[in-house]
């Protein structure tokens, strides 16, 4: 065994100072969000009850780069720059000539990429004397991140957690509470949006969003915070890809063949992918960019690119996005963070432009790849991230056939240490694949509004 | 908020190449271990059924430095050098003039310092064609580490987990299995040592050691691996302190006032402390060095410095150490890794020489400090590590009174993400303190053999 470099680390002084906004670089402008009532493009005033002005301006920004505030950089430095690893042992195990790198966001205090946007969102709210933030959480990673960020800036945090996650993951709730946040099972009895469903309903992200939005809209000192989907959220995550590009240069890789991330709402995926997309659009690199989703919630691969609501109750603006229909209820797979009916409008737009491709995988293949990854690389991937791991495994094995020495970048959005119940199900062969039937897909799509 | 440096990282190229052996630097040689039958000092032959020759030689080494094999350095580089953090936010919260640094081992693939010794132990066994390793585990951190290290070097791993941990921590068992290891509840029905106890006994580390040793001693292709206590284990952990010294120098700290670690068997503590002890003995620094233990298992603070067995059944050599008696059964506190009746002989010897001091804390104070630490520094400490966190909190608050700008180094041996049930108990006020009564202490000490 020769001495190989495993990690490519950056010093704090090398951390990017700006987020990247892909919008001005795209060959066509993304379609605007529409007001749910008037169906006219929404303006800043429409969003003001929910978000501070800085985030609203970022949402519609045409600037290519937006400076990261010093207070946010100070938070980032608790774990950033995050490491880029070369997966030597996995390559050896697979016998692939591909060179596999993984950008690992699980080193953050909350165990995932979500803190990249929680920190600036809470910071901007703190500038306006906001007392409380509400939000939804699926797998629980976003709720954890917002809870911790709120602890840092002295703001209260109230989280509506999707029922099925709440019921099966008490540890996740505890972690949110350790950081100081308060957790409600969604659908709750506290909101009209929740009361529309039976108390034992498994819940969806769409319902939880409706509940958190409803509460925030009713109180002056309370705003709402969203963990994915929106343009400003995706932009905050681009520090992932910006760092990865710098780290790949340190590893001697001037060009990448393949960028792979899992995609639920799209933020971790976009955070890694958009800086590479910039290089692709500039012609300096030409990577294939893959967004991997579960077969049970196949937004890009089987959804339609249409205007739809972001939540179940129809309180949010209409966004043009790949959607399965805002009333779609996915099966209770373990990758709770991928159970969203839509895909971020910017990611959807890039797919529509042919710049990004979707792939869908069954969860058993994902866990099988994740166990192999754990035994070689030592990282127990989040069930969400395991989708990217499994797709990379496919690609690396294809390289073994063709002999191609592809350079592959894998986005590992978080660890799965609070999801070991899912791994136990897999190891004990209790894990089912749950493909989506064409009938139920068509039934859900029938509820997408006609715009 | 000014831009402050939070992390002091080392490049892989700056990782120490040697472990430090404190033995030749001590002012008096440590008393030798004795054969359990003859009561004569044990020789290499006595240990050969359990350990490979390289580890036996390290156990009795008089060399000040032992080179880390290249294959082990290659494993270390998956996460080492581990970060040293400056706890700016905690200092601010406490209002202390002290400068608090924490060396964080939770970034390892297994979430604790244990992989520092699991990797070399498995590597040396792999040189001799060993098929299987057996071991015990308390909290589960050591079993996890050995399981992962065995996966890397292609050796089978069988773990006897202390019953109370096995029953209350299914996630820990799953993690060991994800890495490929096999887990038995201890006391098991598979060994004579286990059969001596009722099947529903909560277990102790001492019993689990007896079981693992018994199985290893009976098979030629099987060796035993111990996660703490022994000299070679402590030596493998010294990479922690060696890195910390280099990182403190980068932080501009040429001298440290206080080094604080939690101590169960003593390995994480010694790993941090012994390189600082070398500086203390050389007169280049003069830190106070504190080993923190639970009041329910107060080995240093209330035990006796005597020869005793390392396990409950009396299969191991007699070691001179601070002990509560090898038949001592501590209460089922959440810091499972601190529930050991003895203290590493080298740590005990240094305490006896007046070079190291012990402190004992109740678990509620530890969790209270750990929640504060999580909300400021973002790290959910292992219940074991929370003892060091709480002691540092006391010291930092004392500095607030006196105005002393002490430089404090805190050993954070691992994260507590698999111990969130303990945090939930604390947050819901279900956590009891369980001090050890003088009567039960004396009863346990009565079983220490007279040598």
mmCIF file of N, CA, C and O in Angstrom, chain B residues 44-110:
data_model
loop_
_atom_site.group_PDB
_atom_site.id
_atom_site.type_symbol
_atom_site.label_atom_id
_atom_site.label_comp_id
_atom_site.label_asym_id
_atom_site.label_seq_id
_atom_site.Cartn_x
_atom_site.Cartn_y
_atom_site.Cartn_z
ATOM 1 N N UNK B 44 6.673 -12.194 27.600
ATOM 2 C CA UNK B 44 6.045 -12.218 26.277
ATOM 3 C C UNK B 44 5.304 -13.524 25.994
ATOM 4 O O UNK B 44 4.223 -13.508 25.389
ATOM 5 N N UNK B 45 5.844 -14.649 26.429
ATOM 6 C CA UNK B 45 5.194 -15.930 26.147
ATOM 7 C C UNK B 45 3.791 -16.019 26.749
ATOM 8 O O UNK B 45 2.906 -16.662 26.182
ATOM 9 N N UNK B 46 3.623 -15.389 27.914
ATOM 10 C CA UNK B 46 2.310 -15.453 28.561
ATOM 11 C C UNK B 46 1.235 -14.735 27.739
ATOM 12 O O UNK B 46 0.057 -15.061 27.840
ATOM 13 N N UNK B 47 1.671 -13.731 26.988
ATOM 14 C CA UNK B 47 0.702 -12.918 26.249
ATOM 15 C C UNK B 47 0.490 -13.412 24.817
ATOM 16 O O UNK B 47 -0.461 -12.999 24.143
ATOM 17 N N UNK B 48 1.376 -14.317 24.361
ATOM 18 C CA UNK B 48 1.343 -14.736 22.956
ATOM 19 C C UNK B 48 0.022 -15.365 22.507
ATOM 20 O O UNK B 48 -0.360 -15.209 21.339
ATOM 21 N N UNK B 49 -0.710 -16.090 23.377
ATOM 22 C CA UNK B 49 -1.980 -16.633 22.895
ATOM 23 C C UNK B 49 -3.005 -15.554 22.530
ATOM 24 O O UNK B 49 -3.927 -15.817 21.770
ATOM 25 N N UNK B 50 -2.831 -14.367 23.103
ATOM 26 C CA UNK B 50 -3.846 -13.324 22.898
ATOM 27 C C UNK B 50 -3.449 -12.261 21.887
ATOM 28 O O UNK B 50 -4.304 -11.692 21.211
ATOM 29 N N UNK B 51 -2.124 -11.941 21.838
ATOM 30 C CA UNK B 51 -1.715 -10.770 21.054
ATOM 31 C C UNK B 51 -0.585 -11.115 20.080
ATOM 32 O O UNK B 51 0.252 -11.969 20.390
ATOM 33 N N UNK B 52 -0.520 -10.428 18.942
ATOM 34 C CA UNK B 52 0.626 -10.616 18.050
ATOM 35 C C UNK B 52 1.892 -10.021 18.673
ATOM 36 O O UNK B 52 1.814 -9.131 19.536
ATOM 37 N N UNK B 53 3.036 -10.491 18.205
ATOM 38 C CA UNK B 53 4.323 -10.157 18.830
ATOM 39 C C UNK B 53 4.598 -8.648 18.817
ATOM 40 O O UNK B 53 5.153 -8.101 19.792
ATOM 41 N N UNK B 54 4.178 -7.975 17.749
ATOM 42 C CA UNK B 54 4.469 -6.538 17.680
ATOM 43 C C UNK B 54 3.802 -5.785 18.840
ATOM 44 O O UNK B 54 4.397 -4.867 19.423
ATOM 45 N N UNK B 55 2.596 -6.176 19.173
ATOM 46 C CA UNK B 55 1.891 -5.488 20.268
ATOM 47 C C UNK B 55 2.494 -5.867 21.621
ATOM 48 O O UNK B 55 2.561 -5.035 22.533
ATOM 49 N N UNK B 56 2.949 -7.106 21.747
ATOM 50 C CA UNK B 56 3.595 -7.520 23.004
ATOM 51 C C UNK B 56 4.878 -6.715 23.215
ATOM 52 O O UNK B 56 5.167 -6.243 24.327
ATOM 53 N N UNK B 57 5.641 -6.532 22.130
ATOM 54 C CA UNK B 57 6.874 -5.744 22.248
ATOM 55 C C UNK B 57 6.560 -4.282 22.564
ATOM 56 O O UNK B 57 7.277 -3.641 23.338
ATOM 57 N N UNK B 58 5.509 -3.767 21.976
ATOM 58 C CA UNK B 58 5.120 -2.388 22.303
ATOM 59 C C UNK B 58 4.680 -2.285 23.764
ATOM 60 O O UNK B 58 4.917 -1.261 24.417
ATOM 61 N N UNK B 59 4.071 -3.340 24.268
ATOM 62 C CA UNK B 59 3.578 -3.329 25.648
ATOM 63 C C UNK B 59 4.717 -3.144 26.645
ATOM 64 O O UNK B 59 4.532 -2.531 27.708
ATOM 65 N N UNK B 60 5.885 -3.666 26.323
ATOM 66 C CA UNK B 60 7.030 -3.595 27.246
ATOM 67 C C UNK B 60 8.131 -2.684 26.711
ATOM 68 O O UNK B 60 9.244 -2.668 27.230
ATOM 69 N N UNK B 61 7.816 -1.902 25.679
ATOM 70 C CA UNK B 61 8.854 -1.101 25.024
ATOM 71 C C UNK B 61 9.444 -0.037 25.958
ATOM 72 O O UNK B 61 8.752 0.552 26.785
ATOM 73 N N UNK B 62 10.758 0.166 25.819
ATOM 74 C CA UNK B 62 11.450 1.246 26.519
ATOM 75 C C UNK B 62 11.847 2.359 25.552
ATOM 76 O O UNK B 62 12.552 3.298 25.939
ATOM 77 N N UNK B 63 11.440 2.228 24.279
ATOM 78 C CA UNK B 63 11.728 3.270 23.287
ATOM 79 C C UNK B 63 10.804 4.467 23.518
ATOM 80 O O UNK B 63 9.621 4.290 23.788
ATOM 81 N N UNK B 64 11.355 5.657 23.370
ATOM 82 C CA UNK B 64 10.518 6.849 23.578
ATOM 83 C C UNK B 64 9.522 7.045 22.424
ATOM 84 O O UNK B 64 8.426 7.559 22.636
ATOM 85 N N UNK B 65 9.928 6.642 21.223
ATOM 86 C CA UNK B 65 9.043 6.807 20.057
ATOM 87 C C UNK B 65 8.987 5.520 19.250
ATOM 88 O O UNK B 65 10.014 4.843 19.094
ATOM 89 N N UNK B 66 7.807 5.173 18.780
ATOM 90 C CA UNK B 66 7.619 3.984 17.953
ATOM 91 C C UNK B 66 6.985 4.425 16.638
ATOM 92 O O UNK B 66 5.970 5.146 16.635
ATOM 93 N N UNK B 67 7.589 4.009 15.530
ATOM 94 C CA UNK B 67 7.099 4.463 14.233
ATOM 95 C C UNK B 67 5.720 3.875 13.921
ATOM 96 O O UNK B 67 5.459 2.696 14.164
ATOM 97 N N UNK B 68 4.854 4.701 13.368
ATOM 98 C CA UNK B 68 3.525 4.256 12.924
ATOM 99 C C UNK B 68 3.688 3.622 11.549
ATOM 100 O O UNK B 68 4.183 4.276 10.623
ATOM 101 N N UNK B 69 3.295 2.342 11.392
ATOM 102 C CA UNK B 69 3.469 1.702 10.072
ATOM 103 C C UNK B 69 2.726 2.460 8.979
ATOM 104 O O UNK B 69 1.679 3.076 9.225
ATOM 105 N N UNK B 70 3.265 2.374 7.762
ATOM 106 C CA UNK B 70 2.683 3.095 6.636
ATOM 107 C C UNK B 70 1.216 2.720 6.408
ATOM 108 O O UNK B 70 0.378 3.584 6.141
ATOM 109 N N UNK B 71 0.902 1.429 6.548
ATOM 110 C CA UNK B 71 -0.489 0.986 6.321
ATOM 111 C C UNK B 71 -1.433 1.586 7.357
ATOM 112 O O UNK B 71 -2.607 1.831 7.068
ATOM 113 N N UNK B 72 -0.927 1.818 8.549
ATOM 114 C CA UNK B 72 -1.755 2.422 9.600
ATOM 115 C C UNK B 72 -1.905 3.921 9.340
ATOM 116 O O UNK B 72 -3.005 4.488 9.478
ATOM 117 N N UNK B 73 -0.802 4.549 8.932
ATOM 118 C CA UNK B 73 -0.898 5.982 8.591
ATOM 119 C C UNK B 73 -1.917 6.187 7.468
ATOM 120 O O UNK B 73 -2.654 7.170 7.445
ATOM 121 N N UNK B 74 -1.946 5.219 6.548
ATOM 122 C CA UNK B 74 -2.884 5.309 5.438
ATOM 123 C C UNK B 74 -4.336 5.269 5.940
ATOM 124 O O UNK B 74 -5.207 5.966 5.401
ATOM 125 N N UNK B 75 -4.590 4.469 6.945
ATOM 126 C CA UNK B 75 -5.936 4.451 7.549
ATOM 127 C C UNK B 75 -6.188 5.757 8.299
ATOM 128 O O UNK B 75 -7.233 6.392 8.133
ATOM 129 N N UNK B 76 -5.229 6.163 9.108
ATOM 130 C CA UNK B 76 -5.378 7.411 9.870
ATOM 131 C C UNK B 76 -5.786 8.582 8.974
ATOM 132 O O UNK B 76 -6.545 9.462 9.377
ATOM 133 N N UNK B 77 -5.231 8.582 7.759
ATOM 134 C CA UNK B 77 -5.454 9.752 6.904
ATOM 135 C C UNK B 77 -6.889 9.861 6.413
ATOM 136 O O UNK B 77 -7.252 10.869 5.804
ATOM 137 N N UNK B 78 -7.713 8.854 6.671
ATOM 138 C CA UNK B 78 -9.135 9.028 6.354
ATOM 139 C C UNK B 78 -9.756 10.138 7.221
ATOM 140 O O UNK B 78 -10.776 10.704 6.830
ATOM 141 N N UNK B 79 -9.174 10.408 8.383
ATOM 142 C CA UNK B 79 -9.748 11.481 9.218
ATOM 143 C C UNK B 79 -8.697 12.303 9.956
ATOM 144 O O UNK B 79 -8.987 13.390 10.428
ATOM 145 N N UNK B 80 -7.486 11.814 10.069
ATOM 146 C CA UNK B 80 -6.445 12.519 10.788
ATOM 147 C C UNK B 80 -5.655 13.417 9.841
ATOM 148 O O UNK B 80 -5.618 13.120 8.648
ATOM 149 N N UNK B 81 -4.924 14.404 10.326
ATOM 150 C CA UNK B 81 -5.009 14.950 11.684
ATOM 151 C C UNK B 81 -6.421 15.441 11.995
ATOM 152 O O UNK B 81 -7.053 16.080 11.160
ATOM 153 N N UNK B 82 -6.873 15.132 13.207
ATOM 154 C CA UNK B 82 -8.194 15.600 13.623
ATOM 155 C C UNK B 82 -8.109 17.075 14.012
ATOM 156 O O UNK B 82 -7.046 17.559 14.381
ATOM 157 N N UNK B 83 -9.224 17.786 13.923
ATOM 158 C CA UNK B 83 -9.160 19.231 14.181
ATOM 159 C C UNK B 83 -8.997 19.595 15.654
ATOM 160 O O UNK B 83 -9.466 18.881 16.544
ATOM 161 N N UNK B 84 -8.313 20.692 15.897
ATOM 162 C CA UNK B 84 -8.328 21.359 17.204
ATOM 163 C C UNK B 84 -9.171 22.619 17.023
ATOM 164 O O UNK B 84 -8.909 23.419 16.116
ATOM 165 N N UNK B 85 -10.171 22.776 17.866
ATOM 166 C CA UNK B 85 -11.055 23.938 17.776
ATOM 167 C C UNK B 85 -10.800 24.900 18.934
ATOM 168 O O UNK B 85 -10.554 24.472 20.062
ATOM 169 N N UNK B 86 -10.892 26.167 18.663
ATOM 170 C CA UNK B 86 -10.984 27.176 19.711
ATOM 171 C C UNK B 86 -12.466 27.411 19.985
ATOM 172 O O UNK B 86 -13.233 27.706 19.052
ATOM 173 N N UNK B 87 -12.861 27.280 21.263
ATOM 174 C CA UNK B 87 -14.281 27.356 21.631
ATOM 175 C C UNK B 87 -14.699 28.801 21.891
ATOM 176 O O UNK B 87 -15.162 29.146 22.983
ATOM 177 N N UNK B 88 -14.573 29.639 20.839
ATOM 178 C CA UNK B 88 -14.908 31.056 21.005
ATOM 179 C C UNK B 88 -16.311 31.278 21.559
ATOM 180 O O UNK B 88 -16.528 32.102 22.438
ATOM 181 N N UNK B 89 -17.290 30.535 21.000
ATOM 182 C CA UNK B 89 -18.679 30.798 21.376
ATOM 183 C C UNK B 89 -18.961 30.360 22.811
ATOM 184 O O UNK B 89 -19.726 30.985 23.528
ATOM 185 N N UNK B 90 -18.344 29.256 23.210
ATOM 186 C CA UNK B 90 -18.513 28.799 24.592
ATOM 187 C C UNK B 90 -17.872 29.795 25.559
ATOM 188 O O UNK B 90 -18.460 30.150 26.587
ATOM 189 N N UNK B 91 -16.673 30.253 25.231
ATOM 190 C CA UNK B 91 -16.006 31.250 26.082
ATOM 191 C C UNK B 91 -16.895 32.474 26.274
ATOM 192 O O UNK B 91 -17.047 32.986 27.393
ATOM 193 N N UNK B 92 -17.469 32.916 25.152
ATOM 194 C CA UNK B 92 -18.335 34.102 25.187
ATOM 195 C C UNK B 92 -19.550 33.837 26.084
ATOM 196 O O UNK B 92 -19.919 34.684 26.899
ATOM 197 N N UNK B 93 -20.145 32.664 25.920
ATOM 198 C CA UNK B 93 -21.323 32.299 26.713
ATOM 199 C C UNK B 93 -20.992 32.270 28.204
ATOM 200 O O UNK B 93 -21.762 32.749 29.039
ATOM 201 N N UNK B 94 -19.830 31.711 28.543
ATOM 202 C CA UNK B 94 -19.428 31.606 29.948
ATOM 203 C C UNK B 94 -18.893 32.929 30.486
ATOM 204 O O UNK B 94 -18.787 33.102 31.697
ATOM 205 N N UNK B 95 -18.517 33.806 29.584
ATOM 206 C CA UNK B 95 -17.914 35.063 30.012
ATOM 207 C C UNK B 95 -16.577 34.871 30.691
ATOM 208 O O UNK B 95 -16.230 35.579 31.647
ATOM 209 N N UNK B 96 -15.825 33.913 30.188
ATOM 210 C CA UNK B 96 -14.555 33.573 30.829
ATOM 211 C C UNK B 96 -13.372 34.182 30.083
ATOM 212 O O UNK B 96 -13.405 34.275 28.849
ATOM 213 N N UNK B 97 -12.359 34.615 30.816
ATOM 214 C CA UNK B 97 -11.143 35.070 30.138
ATOM 215 C C UNK B 97 -10.247 33.896 29.696
ATOM 216 O O UNK B 97 -9.243 34.116 29.013
ATOM 217 N N UNK B 98 -10.617 32.667 30.086
ATOM 218 C CA UNK B 98 -9.820 31.502 29.683
ATOM 219 C C UNK B 98 -9.927 31.289 28.180
ATOM 220 O O UNK B 98 -10.927 31.647 27.566
ATOM 221 N N UNK B 99 -8.870 30.720 27.610
ATOM 222 C CA UNK B 99 -8.912 30.338 26.193
ATOM 223 C C UNK B 99 -9.066 28.818 26.141
ATOM 224 O O UNK B 99 -8.177 28.083 26.559
ATOM 225 N N UNK B 100 -10.215 28.391 25.620
ATOM 226 C CA UNK B 100 -10.550 26.965 25.630
ATOM 227 C C UNK B 100 -10.364 26.378 24.234
ATOM 228 O O UNK B 100 -10.964 26.861 23.269
ATOM 229 N N UNK B 101 -9.543 25.345 24.175
ATOM 230 C CA UNK B 101 -9.357 24.606 22.923
ATOM 231 C C UNK B 101 -9.888 23.189 23.127
ATOM 232 O O UNK B 101 -9.710 22.614 24.193
ATOM 233 N N UNK B 102 -10.525 22.653 22.101
ATOM 234 C CA UNK B 102 -10.893 21.239 22.220
ATOM 235 C C UNK B 102 -10.386 20.441 21.026
ATOM 236 O O UNK B 102 -10.504 20.851 19.885
ATOM 237 N N UNK B 103 -9.802 19.312 21.373
ATOM 238 C CA UNK B 103 -9.281 18.390 20.357
ATOM 239 C C UNK B 103 -10.365 17.358 20.129
ATOM 240 O O UNK B 103 -10.744 16.622 21.046
ATOM 241 N N UNK B 104 -10.858 17.296 18.879
ATOM 242 C CA UNK B 104 -12.090 16.555 18.623
ATOM 243 C C UNK B 104 -11.823 15.275 17.824
ATOM 244 O O UNK B 104 -11.464 15.310 16.652
ATOM 245 N N UNK B 105 -12.041 14.144 18.498
ATOM 246 C CA UNK B 105 -11.824 12.837 17.867
ATOM 247 C C UNK B 105 -13.101 12.262 17.244
ATOM 248 O O UNK B 105 -13.077 11.187 16.636
ATOM 249 N N UNK B 106 -14.222 12.981 17.412
ATOM 250 C CA UNK B 106 -15.485 12.493 16.868
ATOM 251 C C UNK B 106 -15.554 12.517 15.350
ATOM 252 O O UNK B 106 -16.487 11.959 14.764
ATOM 253 N N UNK B 107 -14.579 13.132 14.697
ATOM 254 C CA UNK B 107 -14.573 13.164 13.233
ATOM 255 C C UNK B 107 -14.104 11.844 12.628
ATOM 256 O O UNK B 107 -14.154 11.668 11.408
ATOM 257 N N UNK B 108 -13.665 10.915 13.437
ATOM 258 C CA UNK B 108 -13.214 9.632 12.881
ATOM 259 C C UNK B 108 -14.411 8.882 12.312
ATOM 260 O O UNK B 108 -15.556 9.114 12.718
ATOM 261 N N UNK B 109 -14.173 7.966 11.362
ATOM 262 C CA UNK B 109 -15.287 7.215 10.772
ATOM 263 C C UNK B 109 -16.185 6.552 11.818
ATOM 264 O O UNK B 109 -17.386 6.417 11.596
ATOM 265 N N UNK B 110 -15.628 6.181 12.954
ATOM 266 C CA UNK B 110 -16.429 5.493 13.963
ATOM 267 C C UNK B 110 -16.913 6.439 15.051
ATOM 268 O O UNK B 110 -17.568 6.010 16.007
#
